[in-house]
Amino acid sequence: MLDATDLRLPAADYLLTPQARLRMDRASQALVTACVKRYGLEFTGSPPAPRSEPETVTEMRYGVANTEQARTTGYHFGPANRGYLPPTGTAEPAPNKDAGYQLVLNGNGSPGKNDGTATEYRGKPVGPGGCMAEMTKRLSGRSTFLGEAALVQQVDARSFDESLKAPAVQKVFQAWSSCMRDKGFTYATPLDAVNDPAFGKPEPAAGEQRTAQADVACKQQHNVVGVWFATEVDRQNALLAPHAAELRTVKIQMGEQDAVVTDVLRGAD
């Protein structure tokens, strides 16, 4: 298996794609912008833009598996990755710390927690949580989540952690480690390589591409990504199975949220 980008884990059916997340970000900002405008204020955030990030859940999930990435940017996400976008150089505007603006935006409780009380700004009522809470309520509808359900996020994280302990995965890790040692690199697992502090700088370090190329070659030789992915599929299926009814509801509610996003964006055009 040469790359992991197009592999699809079961939990991906309930996770937002980068495109869906961007649409939700745009709808969120449109609602907040309209809300603060009712109070005679102007929203000060930057317009949502596509992020430079993995295009799928599995791209780089198992470390570097892209031969061209290994050759050009080593362990760093870069132009060889499908979700990569070059830096724009655009600076974020300074946050508006005006007390009145913050009251309208977040209410008088803890930001993001909607634990405030009803209040007012210049004679106009401000609900608990302010415009952010109003936006969340509109987009989430009758759901208990916005965007991605906690259950799915937990399964996605837990399956990865549990896969590391699976005998089949540990076996291919040992084979990979031996292969790397033959090439002059000492790492117990692929995660040790990708997390090597020497490769933690903003730009690839000296020798990083050479290490990453050996990493990919050893992964291919011992089908590390194939075994690791298959193990995660099994774990996710097992973890999701007891929640079939809940997941059907999650899927329906994600569709409802997407319909609201579409409606908001249509009105914002």
JSON list of N, CA and C in Angstrom, two decimals, residues 8 12-15 145 245-257:
[
{"chain": "A", "resi": 8, "resn": "ARG", "atom": "N", "xyz": [-10.42, 4.81, 3.88]},
{"chain": "A", "resi": 8, "resn": "ARG", "atom": "CA", "xyz": [-11.60, 5.36, 4.56]},
{"chain": "A", "resi": 8, "resn": "ARG", "atom": "C", "xyz": [-11.95, 4.53, 5.78]},
{"chain": "A", "resi": 12, "resn": "ALA", "atom": "N", "xyz": [-15.32, 7.89, 9.50]},
{"chain": "A", "resi": 12, "resn": "ALA", "atom": "CA", "xyz": [-15.30, 9.02, 8.58]},
{"chain": "A", "resi": 12, "resn": "ALA", "atom": "C", "xyz": [-16.68, 9.37, 8.06]},
{"chain": "A", "resi": 13, "resn": "ASP", "atom": "N", "xyz": [-17.61, 8.42, 8.10]},
{"chain": "A", "resi": 13, "resn": "ASP", "atom": "CA", "xyz": [-18.98, 8.69, 7.67]},
{"chain": "A", "resi": 13, "resn": "ASP", "atom": "C", "xyz": [-19.66, 9.72, 8.56]},
{"chain": "A", "resi": 14, "resn": "TYR", "atom": "N", "xyz": [-19.12, 9.93, 9.75]},
{"chain": "A", "resi": 14, "resn": "TYR", "atom": "CA", "xyz": [-19.74, 10.84, 10.72]},
{"chain": "A", "resi": 14, "resn": "TYR", "atom": "C", "xyz": [-18.82, 12.01, 11.08]},
{"chain": "A", "resi": 15, "resn": "LEU", "atom": "N", "xyz": [-17.77, 12.20, 10.29]},
{"chain": "A", "resi": 15, "resn": "LEU", "atom": "CA", "xyz": [-16.84, 13.31, 10.52]},
{"chain": "A", "resi": 15, "resn": "LEU", "atom": "C", "xyz": [-16.94, 14.30, 9.37]},
{"chain": "A", "resi": 145, "resn": "PHE", "atom": "N", "xyz": [-24.91, 18.37, 19.51]},
{"chain": "A", "resi": 145, "resn": "PHE", "atom": "CA", "xyz": [-23.55, 18.65, 19.06]},
{"chain": "A", "resi": 145, "resn": "PHE", "atom": "C", "xyz": [-23.64, 19.59, 17.87]},
{"chain": "A", "resi": 245, "resn": "ALA", "atom": "N", "xyz": [-28.08, 2.78, 16.76]},
{"chain": "A", "resi": 245, "resn": "ALA", "atom": "CA", "xyz": [-29.26, 3.67, 16.77]},
{"chain": "A", "resi": 245, "resn": "ALA", "atom": "C", "xyz": [-28.84, 5.12, 16.96]},
{"chain": "A", "resi": 246, "resn": "GLU", "atom": "N", "xyz": [-27.90, 5.35, 17.86]},
{"chain": "A", "resi": 246, "resn": "GLU", "atom": "CA", "xyz": [-27.41, 6.71, 18.10]},
{"chain": "A", "resi": 246, "resn": "GLU", "atom": "C", "xyz": [-26.74, 7.27, 16.85]},
{"chain": "A", "resi": 247, "resn": "LEU", "atom": "N", "xyz": [-26.01, 6.43, 16.14]},
{"chain": "A", "resi": 247, "resn": "LEU", "atom": "CA", "xyz": [-25.32, 6.89, 14.95]},
{"chain": "A", "resi": 247, "resn": "LEU", "atom": "C", "xyz": [-26.29, 7.21, 13.82]},
{"chain": "A", "resi": 248, "resn": "ARG", "atom": "N", "xyz": [-27.39, 6.49, 13.75]},
{"chain": "A", "resi": 248, "resn": "ARG", "atom": "CA", "xyz": [-28.41, 6.84, 12.75]},
{"chain": "A", "resi": 248, "resn": "ARG", "atom": "C", "xyz": [-28.95, 8.24, 13.03]},
{"chain": "A", "resi": 249, "resn": "THR", "atom": "N", "xyz": [-29.16, 8.52, 14.30]},
{"chain": "A", "resi": 249, "resn": "THR", "atom": "CA", "xyz": [-29.62, 9.86, 14.68]},
{"chain": "A", "resi": 249, "resn": "THR", "atom": "C", "xyz": [-28.57, 10.91, 14.37]},
{"chain": "A", "resi": 250, "resn": "VAL", "atom": "N", "xyz": [-27.31, 10.61, 14.66]},
{"chain": "A", "resi": 250, "resn": "VAL", "atom": "CA", "xyz": [-26.21, 11.53, 14.36]},
{"chain": "A", "resi": 250, "resn": "VAL", "atom": "C", "xyz": [-26.20, 11.87, 12.87]},
{"chain": "A", "resi": 251, "resn": "LYS", "atom": "N", "xyz": [-26.35, 10.84, 12.02]},
{"chain": "A", "resi": 251, "resn": "LYS", "atom": "CA", "xyz": [-26.32, 11.06, 10.57]},
{"chain": "A", "resi": 251, "resn": "LYS", "atom": "C", "xyz": [-27.48, 11.96, 10.13]},
{"chain": "A", "resi": 252, "resn": "ILE", "atom": "N", "xyz": [-28.65, 11.71, 10.68]},
{"chain": "A", "resi": 252, "resn": "ILE", "atom": "CA", "xyz": [-29.82, 12.54, 10.35]},
{"chain": "A", "resi": 252, "resn": "ILE", "atom": "C", "xyz": [-29.57, 13.98, 10.78]},
{"chain": "A", "resi": 253, "resn": "GLN", "atom": "N", "xyz": [-29.04, 14.16, 11.98]},
{"chain": "A", "resi": 253, "resn": "GLN", "atom": "CA", "xyz": [-28.82, 15.51, 12.51]},
{"chain": "A", "resi": 253, "resn": "GLN", "atom": "C", "xyz": [-27.70, 16.23, 11.77]},
{"chain": "A", "resi": 254, "resn": "MET", "atom": "N", "xyz": [-26.70, 15.51, 11.30]},
{"chain": "A", "resi": 254, "resn": "MET", "atom": "CA", "xyz": [-25.67, 16.13, 10.47]},
{"chain": "A", "resi": 254, "resn": "MET", "atom": "C", "xyz": [-26.29, 16.64, 9.17]},
{"chain": "A", "resi": 255, "resn": "GLY", "atom": "N", "xyz": [-27.21, 15.87, 8.62]},
{"chain": "A", "resi": 255, "resn": "GLY", "atom": "CA", "xyz": [-27.90, 16.31, 7.41]},
{"chain": "A", "resi": 255, "resn": "GLY", "atom": "C", "xyz": [-28.74, 17.56, 7.67]},
{"chain": "A", "resi": 256, "resn": "GLU", "atom": "N", "xyz": [-29.40, 17.59, 8.82]},
{"chain": "A", "resi": 256, "resn": "GLU", "atom": "CA", "xyz": [-30.21, 18.76, 9.18]},
{"chain": "A", "resi": 256, "resn": "GLU", "atom": "C", "xyz": [-29.32, 19.99, 9.35]},
{"chain": "A", "resi": 257, "resn": "GLN", "atom": "N", "xyz": [-28.17, 19.81, 9.98]},
{"chain": "A", "resi": 257, "resn": "GLN", "atom": "CA", "xyz": [-27.24, 20.93, 10.16]},
{"chain": "A", "resi": 257, "resn": "GLN", "atom": "C", "xyz": [-26.73, 21.43, 8.82]}
]
